[in-house]
XYZ file of C-alpha atoms in Angstrom:
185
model
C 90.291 122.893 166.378
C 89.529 119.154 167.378
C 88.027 118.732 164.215
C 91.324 119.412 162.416
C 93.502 117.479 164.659
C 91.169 114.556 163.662
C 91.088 115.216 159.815
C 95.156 115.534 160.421
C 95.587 111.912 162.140
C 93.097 110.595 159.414
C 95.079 112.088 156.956
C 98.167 110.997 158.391
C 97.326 107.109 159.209
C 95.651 106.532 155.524
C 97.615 109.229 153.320
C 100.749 107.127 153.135
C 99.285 104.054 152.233
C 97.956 105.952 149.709
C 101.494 107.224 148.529
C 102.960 104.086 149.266
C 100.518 102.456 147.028
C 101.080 104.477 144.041
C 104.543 102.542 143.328
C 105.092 101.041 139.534
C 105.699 97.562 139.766
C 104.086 94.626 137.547
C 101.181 95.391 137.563
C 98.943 94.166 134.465
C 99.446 96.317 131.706
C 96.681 96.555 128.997
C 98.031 95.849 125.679
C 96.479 97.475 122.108
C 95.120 94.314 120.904
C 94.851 96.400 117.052
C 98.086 95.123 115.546
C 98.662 97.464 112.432
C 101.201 96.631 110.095
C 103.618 99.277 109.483
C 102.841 101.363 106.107
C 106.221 101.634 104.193
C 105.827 104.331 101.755
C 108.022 103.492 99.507
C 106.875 100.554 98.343
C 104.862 101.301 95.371
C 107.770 103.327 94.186
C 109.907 100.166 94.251
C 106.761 98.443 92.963
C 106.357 100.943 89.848
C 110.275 100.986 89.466
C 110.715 96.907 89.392
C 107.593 97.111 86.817
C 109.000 99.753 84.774
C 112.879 97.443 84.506
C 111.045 93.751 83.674
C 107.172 93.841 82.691
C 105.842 91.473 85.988
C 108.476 91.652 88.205
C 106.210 94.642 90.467
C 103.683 92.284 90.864
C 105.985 89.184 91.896
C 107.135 91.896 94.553
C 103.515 92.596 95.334
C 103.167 88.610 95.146
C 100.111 88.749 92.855
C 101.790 85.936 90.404
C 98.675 85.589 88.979
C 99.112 88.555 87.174
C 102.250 88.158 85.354
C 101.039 85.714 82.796
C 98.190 88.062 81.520
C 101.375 91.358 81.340
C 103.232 88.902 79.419
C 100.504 87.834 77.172
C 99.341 91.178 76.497
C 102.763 93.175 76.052
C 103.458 90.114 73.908
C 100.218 89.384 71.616
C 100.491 93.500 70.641
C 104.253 93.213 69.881
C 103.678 90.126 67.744
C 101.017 91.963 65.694
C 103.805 95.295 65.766
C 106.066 92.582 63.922
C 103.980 90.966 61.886
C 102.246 94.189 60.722
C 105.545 95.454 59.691
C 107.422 92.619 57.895
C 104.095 92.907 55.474
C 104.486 96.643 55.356
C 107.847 96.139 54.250
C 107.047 93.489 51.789
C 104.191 95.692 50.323
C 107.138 98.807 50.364
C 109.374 96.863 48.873
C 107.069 95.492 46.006
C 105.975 99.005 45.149
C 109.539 100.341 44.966
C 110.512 97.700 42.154
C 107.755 98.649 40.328
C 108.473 102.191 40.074
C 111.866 100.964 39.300
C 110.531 99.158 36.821
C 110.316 95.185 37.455
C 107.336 93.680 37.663
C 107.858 89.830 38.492
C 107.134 89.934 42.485
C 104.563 88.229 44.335
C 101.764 90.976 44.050
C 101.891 91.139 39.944
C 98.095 90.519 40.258
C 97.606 94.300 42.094
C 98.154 97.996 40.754
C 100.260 100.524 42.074
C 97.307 101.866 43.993
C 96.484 98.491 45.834
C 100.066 98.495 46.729
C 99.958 101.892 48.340
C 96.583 101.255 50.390
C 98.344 98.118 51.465
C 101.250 99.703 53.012
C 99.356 102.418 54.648
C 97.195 100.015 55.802
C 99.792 97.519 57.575
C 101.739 100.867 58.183
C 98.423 102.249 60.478
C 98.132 98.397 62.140
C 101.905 98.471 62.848
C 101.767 101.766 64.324
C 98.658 100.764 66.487
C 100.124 98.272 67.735
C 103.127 99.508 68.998
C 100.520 102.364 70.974
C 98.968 98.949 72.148
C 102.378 97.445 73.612
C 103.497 101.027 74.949
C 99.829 101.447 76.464
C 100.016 97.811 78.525
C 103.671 98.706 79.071
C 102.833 101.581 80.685
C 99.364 99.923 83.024
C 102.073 97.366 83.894
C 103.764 99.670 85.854
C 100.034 101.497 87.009
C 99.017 98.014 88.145
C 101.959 97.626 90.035
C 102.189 100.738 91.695
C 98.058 100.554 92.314
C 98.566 97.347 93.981
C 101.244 98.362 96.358
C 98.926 101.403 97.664
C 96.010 99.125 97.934
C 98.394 96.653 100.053
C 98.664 98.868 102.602
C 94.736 100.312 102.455
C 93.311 98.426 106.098
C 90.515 96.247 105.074
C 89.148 94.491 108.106
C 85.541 93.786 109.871
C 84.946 97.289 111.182
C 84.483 98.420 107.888
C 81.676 97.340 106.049
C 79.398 98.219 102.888
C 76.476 96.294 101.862
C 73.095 96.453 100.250
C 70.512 95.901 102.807
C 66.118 94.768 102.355
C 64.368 96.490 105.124
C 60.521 96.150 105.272
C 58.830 100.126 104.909
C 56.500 101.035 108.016
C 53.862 101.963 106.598
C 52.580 100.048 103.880
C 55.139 96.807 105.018
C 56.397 96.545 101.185
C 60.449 95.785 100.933
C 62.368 98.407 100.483
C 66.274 97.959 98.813
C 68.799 100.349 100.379
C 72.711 100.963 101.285
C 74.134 100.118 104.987
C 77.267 101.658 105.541
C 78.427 100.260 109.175
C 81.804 101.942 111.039
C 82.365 100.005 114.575
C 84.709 101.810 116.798
């Protein structure tokens, strides 16, 4: 019984500065010191969609400028070649068509009917390619775009690393060439 009455007034004298002690005040707080930016998800969408109104204007809102030269370039060289590729088409149509109506004082008197025919199905074939061409960089435009966006967002820091590493072999002490893939937590 004297043993609890101690434990009691032990408890008693050092049990409320315990629960005193226990109050939320400001104290130091620990902070995350990992900042992450906040992942919008619907920025490639807007990406993609700004790509698909005006060629380039994804990646000005992705702010890779450097980029919107070589869409312009591209979309443009292949719909140059669409336009030049038909105005000789036509020119080669047209040419045939007056001879089988039967004139024969155009540019092309020095070629047959069949040289006129493999012409136009020739510029008819480049004119067609070329539009696939413009519609193909049209469409990897707005892939590029919406690519990017994602790959904004992707966390790329220090932690993370991938590299090809020499280590010396054991036994025999001869180089060997290898991977190292590091994750620090």
């Amino acid at each position: 019984m004297n043993k609890i009455f101690y434990i009691v007034i032990l408890f008693f004298l050092f049990g409320n500065q315990i629960i005193f002690s226990q109050e939320i005040g400001d104290a130091i707080k620990a902070k995350d010191t990992v900042k992450s930016k906040e992942i919008d998800p619907l920025r490639p969408t807007k990406a993609a969609f700004y790509s698909a109104i005006v060629p380039g204007l994804g990646q000005a809102y992705n702010k890779k400028y450097w980029k919107i030269p070589m869409v312009y370039g591209a979309i443009g060289t292949s719909l140059y070649f669409y336009i030049d590729n038909n105005k000789k088409y036509h020119k080669y149509r047209d040419a045939y068509k007056r001879r089988l109506a039967g004139f024969n004082d155009d540019q092309y008197q020095y070629l047959d009917n069949n040289r006129l025919i493999q012409a136009q199905r020739f510029y008819q074939r480049n004119r067609d390619l070329s539009l696939l061409v413009s519609v193909g960089f049209y469409i990897l435009n707005i892939v590029d775009a919406n690519v990017d966006a994602h790959l904004m967002q992707f966390n790329v820091n220090d932690k993370l690393s991938f590299q090809p590493d020499v280590y010396p072999n054991e036994i025999n002490y001869k180089p060997n060439l290898g991977l190292t893939f590091n994750y620090k937590f």
